[in-house]
CSV table of C-alpha atoms and ligand atoms in Angstrom, one decimal:
chain,number,residue,atom,x,y,z
E,933,MET,CA,-21.2,-6.4,-10.9
E,934,HIS,CA,-18.2,-7.8,-13.6
E,935,LEU,CA,-15.3,-9.5,-13.4
E,936,GLU,CA,-12.6,-9.3,-16.4
E,937,THR,CA,-9.5,-11.7,-16.6
E,938,GLU,CA,-8.5,-10.0,-19.9
E,939,VAL,CA,-6.6,-6.7,-20.7
E,940,GLU,CA,-8.5,-6.1,-23.5
E,941,ALA,CA,-11.9,-7.0,-22.1
E,942,PHE,CA,-11.7,-4.5,-19.9
E,943,ARG,CA,-9.8,-1.4,-21.6
E,944,SER,CA,-13.0,-1.8,-23.6
E,945,TYR,CA,-15.3,-1.8,-21.0
E,946,CYS,CA,-13.5,1.0,-19.0
E,947,ASN,CA,-13.5,2.7,-22.8
E,948,ASP,CA,-17.6,2.3,-22.3
E,949,ALA,CA,-18.3,3.3,-18.9
E,950,ARG,CA,-15.9,6.7,-19.6
E,951,ARG,CA,-18.0,6.9,-23.2
E,952,ARG,CA,-21.0,7.2,-20.7
E,953,GLY,CA,-19.5,9.6,-19.2
E,954,LYS,CA,-19.0,8.1,-16.1
E,955,ARG,CA,-16.1,8.6,-13.8
E,956,LEU,CA,-14.1,5.7,-13.5
E,957,GLY,CA,-11.8,4.7,-9.9
E,958,LEU,CA,-10.0,2.0,-9.6
E,959,VAL,CA,-7.9,0.4,-6.8
E,960,PRO,CA,-5.2,-1.1,-7.0
E,961,THR,CA,-4.7,-4.5,-4.8
E,962,MET,CA,-2.7,-7.4,-4.7
E,963,GLY,CA,-6.5,-9.4,-3.5
E,964,ALA,CA,-7.0,-11.2,0.0
E,965,LEU,CA,-9.3,-8.7,0.8
E,966,HIS,CA,-9.8,-6.8,3.8
E,967,ARG,CA,-11.4,-4.2,5.2
E,968,GLY,CA,-8.3,-1.9,4.9
E,969,HIS,CA,-8.9,-2.2,1.0
E,970,LEU,CA,-12.5,-1.9,1.0
E,971,SER,CA,-12.0,1.8,2.6
E,972,LEU,CA,-9.7,2.5,-0.7
E,973,VAL,CA,-13.7,2.2,-2.9
E,974,ASP,CA,-14.9,4.2,0.4
E,975,THR,CA,-12.6,6.7,-0.1
E,976,ALA,CA,-12.9,6.2,-4.3
E,977,ARG,CA,-16.8,7.2,-4.1
E,978,ARG,CA,-16.5,9.9,-1.9
E,979,ALA,CA,-13.6,11.1,-4.6
E,980,GLY,CA,-16.2,11.4,-7.3
E,981,ALA,CA,-15.7,7.7,-9.4
E,982,GLU,CA,-19.1,6.8,-10.2
E,983,CYS,CA,-17.5,3.7,-11.6
E,984,ILE,CA,-15.2,1.8,-9.8
E,985,ALA,CA,-13.2,-0.6,-10.6
E,986,LEU,CA,-11.1,-2.7,-8.5
E,987,SER,CA,-7.9,-4.8,-9.5
E,988,ILE,CA,-6.6,-8.0,-7.9
E,989,PHE,CA,-2.9,-8.9,-9.5
E,990,VAL,CA,-0.4,-10.8,-6.8
E,991,ASN,CA,2.1,-8.5,-9.3
E,992,PRO,CA,5.4,-10.6,-9.6
E,993,THR,CA,7.9,-8.5,-10.3
E,994,GLN,CA,7.6,-6.1,-7.0
E,995,PHE,CA,8.7,-9.3,-5.1
E,996,ALA,CA,12.4,-10.8,-4.6
E,997,ALA,CA,13.4,-13.7,-5.9
E,998,HIS,CA,13.3,-14.7,-1.8
E,999,GLU,CA,9.9,-13.2,-1.0
E,1000,ASP,CA,7.1,-14.7,-0.4
E,1001,LEU,CA,5.3,-14.6,-3.5
E,1002,ASP,CA,4.2,-17.8,-3.8
E,1003,ARG,CA,2.9,-18.3,-0.3
E,1004,TYR,CA,0.3,-14.4,-0.9
E,1005,PRO,CA,-2.5,-15.6,0.2
E,1006,ARG,CA,-5.2,-15.3,-2.8
E,1007,ASP,CA,-8.4,-16.1,-2.0
E,1008,LEU,CA,-10.8,-15.5,-5.2
E,1009,ASP,CA,-14.1,-15.8,-4.5
E,1010,SER,CA,-14.4,-14.1,-1.2
E,1011,ASP,CA,-12.8,-11.0,-2.8
E,1012,LEU,CA,-15.6,-11.4,-5.5
E,1013,ARG,CA,-18.7,-12.1,-2.7
E,1014,GLN,CA,-17.1,-8.3,0.3
E,1015,CYS,CA,-16.8,-6.4,-3.4
E,1016,GLU,CA,-19.6,-6.4,-4.8
E,1017,SER,CA,-21.2,-6.5,-1.7
E,1018,SER,CA,-18.5,-2.9,-1.0
E,1019,GLY,CA,-20.2,-1.8,-4.3
E,1020,VAL,CA,-17.6,-2.7,-6.9
E,1021,ASP,CA,-18.4,-2.2,-10.1
E,1022,LEU,CA,-15.9,-4.5,-12.1
E,1023,VAL,CA,-13.4,-6.4,-11.0
E,1024,PHE,CA,-9.8,-7.1,-12.9
E,1025,ALA,CA,-8.1,-10.5,-12.9
E,1026,PRO,CA,-5.5,-10.4,-14.7
E,1027,ASP,CA,-3.2,-13.2,-14.9
E,1028,ALA,CA,1.0,-12.5,-15.5
E,1029,ALA,CA,0.8,-14.0,-18.9
E,1030,GLN,CA,-2.2,-11.5,-19.8
E,1031,MET,CA,0.2,-8.7,-18.6
E,1032,TYR,CA,3.6,-9.4,-19.4
E,1033,PRO,CA,4.1,-10.6,-22.3
E,1034,LYS,CA,6.2,-13.2,-23.0
E,1035,GLU,CA,7.6,-11.4,-25.9
E,1036,VAL,CA,7.7,-7.7,-24.8
E,1037,SER,CA,9.1,-6.0,-22.1
E,1038,ALA,CA,9.5,-2.7,-20.9
E,1039,SER,CA,9.8,-1.0,-16.8
E,1040,VAL,CA,9.4,2.5,-15.5
E,1041,ARG,CA,11.8,3.3,-12.1
E,1042,VAL,CA,10.9,6.1,-9.6
E,1043,ASP,CA,14.0,7.4,-8.4
E,1044,GLY,CA,13.9,10.1,-5.2
E,1045,VAL,CA,10.9,8.4,-3.3
E,1046,SER,CA,12.1,5.4,-4.2
E,1047,LEU,CA,14.8,5.0,-2.8
E,1048,PRO,CA,15.2,4.5,1.2
E,1049,LEU,CA,13.3,2.3,3.4
E,1050,GLU,CA,11.8,0.0,1.1
E,1051,GLY,CA,13.9,0.9,-0.8
E,1052,LYS,CA,17.3,-0.1,0.8
E,1053,PHE,CA,15.4,-3.2,1.5
E,1054,ARG,CA,13.2,-4.2,-1.4
E,1055,PRO,CA,15.6,-2.9,-3.9
E,1056,GLU,CA,13.4,-4.3,-7.1
E,1057,HIS,CA,10.2,-3.3,-5.7
E,1058,PHE,CA,8.8,-0.5,-6.3
E,1059,GLN,CA,10.1,-1.0,-10.5
E,1060,GLY,CA,7.4,-3.7,-10.6
E,1061,VAL,CA,4.6,-1.3,-8.2
E,1062,ALA,CA,5.5,1.6,-11.1
E,1063,THR,CA,5.0,-0.9,-14.2
E,1064,VAL,CA,2.4,-2.5,-13.1
E,1065,LEU,CA,0.9,1.2,-11.9
E,1066,THR,CA,1.4,2.6,-15.1
E,1067,GLN,CA,0.1,-0.2,-17.0
E,1068,PHE,CA,-3.1,-0.2,-15.4
E,1069,PHE,CA,-3.4,4.2,-15.7
E,1070,CYS,CA,-2.6,3.1,-18.9
E,1071,ILE,CA,-5.5,-0.1,-19.6
E,1072,THR,CA,-8.6,2.1,-17.7
E,1073,GLY,CA,-8.3,5.0,-17.8
E,1074,PRO,CA,-9.7,6.2,-14.2
E,1075,CYS,CA,-9.9,9.8,-13.5
E,1076,VAL,CA,-8.7,8.8,-9.3
E,1077,ALA,CA,-6.9,6.1,-8.3
E,1078,VAL,CA,-6.5,5.6,-4.5
E,1079,PHE,CA,-4.1,3.9,-2.6
E,1080,GLY,CA,-3.8,3.3,1.6
E,1081,ARG,CA,-1.5,4.5,3.7
E,1082,LYS,CA,-0.7,1.4,5.2
E,1083,ASP,CA,2.1,2.0,2.3
E,1084,TYR,CA,2.9,4.4,3.2
E,1085,GLN,CA,6.0,5.2,0.9
E,1086,GLN,CA,4.1,3.6,-2.2
E,1087,TRP,CA,1.5,6.1,-1.3
E,1088,ARG,CA,4.4,9.5,-2.6
E,1089,VAL,CA,6.2,6.1,-5.0
E,1090,VAL,CA,2.9,6.9,-6.9
E,1091,GLU,CA,2.3,10.2,-6.1
E,1092,SER,CA,6.0,10.8,-7.9
E,1093,LEU,CA,5.4,8.0,-10.4
E,1094,VAL,CA,2.5,10.5,-11.6
E,1095,GLN,CA,3.5,14.0,-11.4
E,1096,ALA,CA,7.3,12.9,-13.7
E,1097,LEU,CA,5.2,10.9,-16.7
E,1098,HIS,CA,2.4,13.4,-17.0
E,1099,LEU,CA,-0.2,10.6,-16.0
E,1100,PRO,CA,-4.1,11.9,-16.1
E,1101,VAL,CA,-4.8,10.3,-13.0
E,1102,ASP,CA,-6.3,12.2,-8.9
E,1103,ILE,CA,-4.0,9.9,-6.6
E,1104,ARG,CA,-5.8,9.9,-3.3
E,1105,SER,CA,-5.1,9.0,0.1
E,1106,SER,CA,-7.2,5.9,3.0
E,1107,PRO,CA,-5.7,6.7,6.3
E,1108,ILE,CA,-4.9,3.3,7.8
E,1109,VAL,CA,-7.3,1.0,9.3
E,1110,ARG,CA,-6.7,-1.5,11.9
E,1111,ALA,CA,-8.5,-4.2,13.8
E,1112,SER,CA,-9.3,-2.9,17.4
E,1113,ASP,CA,-6.2,-3.7,19.0
E,1114,GLY,CA,-4.2,-1.5,17.0
E,1115,LEU,CA,-2.2,-3.5,14.6
E,1116,ALA,CA,-2.8,-2.4,10.8
E,1117,LEU,CA,-5.1,-4.7,8.6
E,1118,SER,CA,-2.6,-6.4,6.0
E,1119,SER,CA,-3.2,-9.4,3.8
E,1120,ARG,CA,-0.2,-11.2,5.1
E,1121,ASN,CA,-1.5,-11.0,8.9
E,1122,ARG,CA,-3.3,-14.3,8.1
E,1123,PHE,CA,0.1,-15.9,8.9
E,1124,LEU,CA,0.2,-14.6,12.3
E,1125,SER,CA,0.2,-17.0,15.5
E,1126,GLU,CA,-2.2,-16.5,18.9
E,1127,SER,CA,1.8,-15.8,19.7
E,1128,GLU,CA,3.4,-13.8,17.0
E,1129,ARG,CA,0.1,-12.3,16.5
E,1130,SER,CA,0.9,-10.4,20.1
E,1131,LYS,CA,4.3,-9.9,18.6
E,1132,ALA,CA,2.8,-7.1,16.1
E,1133,ASN,CA,1.3,-5.1,17.9
E,1134,ALA,CA,4.4,-4.6,19.1
E,1135,LEU,CA,4.7,-1.5,16.0
E,1136,TYR,CA,1.7,-0.3,17.6
E,1137,LYS,CA,2.8,0.5,20.6
E,1138,ALA,CA,5.7,1.7,19.6
E,1139,LEU,CA,3.7,4.3,17.0
E,1140,GLU,CA,2.1,5.4,19.4
E,1141,TRP,CA,4.2,6.1,22.1
E,1142,ALA,CA,6.0,8.3,19.7
E,1143,ASN,CA,2.7,10.2,19.4
E,1144,VAL,CA,2.1,10.2,22.9
E,1145,ALA,CA,6.0,11.5,23.0
E,1146,TRP,CA,5.6,14.6,20.5
E,1147,SER,CA,2.1,15.4,22.0
E,1148,LYS,CA,4.3,16.1,25.3
E,1149,GLY,CA,6.8,18.4,23.5
E,1150,GLU,CA,9.5,16.2,22.3
E,1151,ARG,CA,10.6,17.3,19.4
E,1152,SER,CA,14.1,15.5,19.3
E,1153,ALA,CA,14.4,12.8,16.7
E,1154,LYS,CA,16.9,10.3,17.5
E,1155,VAL,CA,15.2,10.3,21.3
E,1156,LEU,CA,11.9,10.0,19.2
E,1157,THR,CA,14.0,7.1,16.9
E,1158,GLU,CA,15.6,5.5,20.6
E,1159,GLY,CA,11.6,4.9,21.5
E,1160,VAL,CA,10.2,3.8,19.3
E,1161,VAL,CA,12.7,0.6,18.9
E,1162,SER,CA,13.1,0.2,21.9
E,1163,HIS,CA,9.5,-0.5,21.5
E,1164,LEU,CA,10.3,-2.8,19.3
E,1165,HIS,CA,11.9,-5.8,20.4
E,1166,PRO,CA,9.2,-8.3,20.3
E,1167,LEU,CA,9.4,-8.2,16.9
E,1168,ASP,CA,12.1,-10.9,15.5
E,1169,HIS,CA,14.0,-8.5,13.3
E,1170,VAL,CA,13.3,-4.8,13.3
E,1171,ASP,CA,14.9,-3.4,9.1
E,1172,TYR,CA,14.1,0.1,10.0
E,1173,ALA,CA,12.9,2.3,12.0
E,1174,GLU,CA,12.8,5.9,10.8
E,1175,ILE,CA,11.2,9.2,11.6
E,1176,ALA,CA,11.5,10.8,7.4
E,1177,ASP,CA,9.5,14.2,6.6
E,1178,PRO,CA,7.0,13.1,5.2
E,1179,GLN,CA,6.7,14.2,2.2
E,1180,ASN,CA,10.2,12.9,0.1
E,1181,LEU,CA,11.1,10.5,2.4
E,1182,HIS,CA,14.2,11.9,3.9
E,1183,THR,CA,15.9,10.7,7.7
E,1184,GLN,CA,15.3,13.5,10.0
E,1185,ARG,CA,18.2,14.5,12.2
E,1186,GLY,CA,18.2,17.3,15.4
E,1187,VAL,CA,15.4,19.1,16.4
E,1188,LEU,CA,12.3,18.3,14.1
E,1189,GLU,CA,9.9,21.5,13.0
E,1190,SER,CA,7.4,19.6,11.5
E,1191,SER,CA,5.6,17.2,12.2
E,1192,PRO,CA,7.3,13.9,10.4
E,1193,VAL,CA,6.2,10.5,9.7
E,1194,VAL,CA,7.7,7.2,11.6
E,1195,LEU,CA,7.7,4.8,9.3
E,1196,ILE,CA,8.8,0.7,10.8
E,1197,ALA,CA,9.6,-2.5,9.0
E,1198,GLY,CA,10.4,-5.5,10.4
E,1199,ARG,CA,9.0,-9.1,10.9
E,1200,VAL,CA,7.4,-11.8,13.3
E,1201,GLY,CA,8.1,-15.7,12.1
E,1202,LYS,CA,8.8,-15.9,8.5
E,1203,THR,CA,6.3,-12.2,8.6
E,1204,ARG,CA,6.8,-9.1,7.5
E,1205,LEU,CA,4.8,-6.6,8.5
E,1206,ILE,CA,5.3,-2.8,7.5
E,1207,ASP,CA,3.7,0.4,9.7
E,1208,ASN,CA,3.7,4.3,9.9
E,1209,HIS,CA,2.2,7.0,11.6
E,1210,VAL,CA,2.4,11.3,10.8
E,1211,LEU,CA,3.0,12.6,14.0
E,1212,GLY,CA,0.3,14.6,15.7
E,1213,GLU,CA,-2.8,12.8,13.5
E,1214,GLN,CA,-4.9,11.3,15.5
E,1215,LEU,CA,-4.5,7.1,16.1
E,1216,PRO,CA,-7.3,4.7,16.5
D,2588,LIG,P1,-2.4,-4.4,-1.8
D,2588,LIG,O1,-3.4,-5.8,-1.5
D,2588,LIG,O2,-1.3,-5.2,0.2
D,2588,LIG,O3,-1.3,-4.6,-2.2
D,2588,LIG,O4,-3.0,-3.0,-0.8
D,2588,LIG,C1,-3.2,-2.8,-1.8
D,2588,LIG,C2,-3.6,-2.0,-1.5
D,2588,LIG,O5,-4.8,-1.4,-0.4
D,2588,LIG,C3,-3.2,-0.1,-1.3
D,2588,LIG,O6,-3.4,1.1,-1.8
D,2588,LIG,C4,-2.5,-0.8,0.1
D,2588,LIG,O7,-2.8,0.3,1.2
D,2588,LIG,C5,-3.6,-0.6,0.5
D,2588,LIG,N1,-4.7,-0.8,2.2
D,2588,LIG,C6,-4.3,-2.1,2.0
D,2588,LIG,N2,-4.4,-2.8,4.0
D,2588,LIG,C7,-5.1,-1.3,4.2
D,2588,LIG,C8,-4.9,-0.9,5.4
D,2588,LIG,N3,-5.0,-1.5,6.7
D,2588,LIG,N4,-5.7,0.7,5.8
D,2588,LIG,C9,-5.6,0.8,4.7
D,2588,LIG,N5,-5.5,0.6,3.0
D,2588,LIG,C10,-5.0,0.0,3.4
């Protein structure tokens, strides 16, 4: 496995791989890797990637000033070990100065799907995400890039980005990997104390309730939303709990005709958690 920290060295490694006829796969992450991240590597492989680059970059432009950029977990040694044993070919771990040279600046904004939900609570977030991913796509030149459905809205934003800018990359999504109690794996879970962790389980319980209600025939967006909210009382704060169209993420009202996605964001102590589920799909 190869590690690069410089943009130009990484670009030239990717160029070489492409020249050798390898289909490049890109898995962008912020590090503090867990099984969820590694499942994206498998998805990239199944999508035909023959050389897999995984980026580790805690991107400052997607954090607002009051958010947890400084506190975000970083553990490069453990990340490299996990990448090595998962068959990653190339790790790209640049620092902020590499990605954002002082002398120049530009950013990419995606309209539409980036505006509701996370977009309301983290107004600068998706602009930072879209900008850094455009940079990664340009540097890497991947055939395929893989995103977890854990960050459901981010996945939809990336699809819009690629479509709107005609970027030559195939975007694939990968299912949410959960702990045995149902909690979606997240780098931020390591901040949860034992009691916070059991409160955090409310997210999964709420999604599970909605999925059962849906399977029994409940089609009222209001009933489903209220039921989900009522399961979230253990959280210290709920940012949103919405029933939305799975494609454009518009809030759904009235009687649902097709499977919506339930999206939740909330806080336990200082830790912000997000989760989602498309009703009717199997929950582990
Ligand atoms: P992050 O490092 O949190 O920015 O996540 C990097 C990528 O891993 C994103 O595409 C996430 O959606 C994905 N990811 C994170 N956690 C999970 C999980 N539990 N299951 C599936 N994908 C995940």
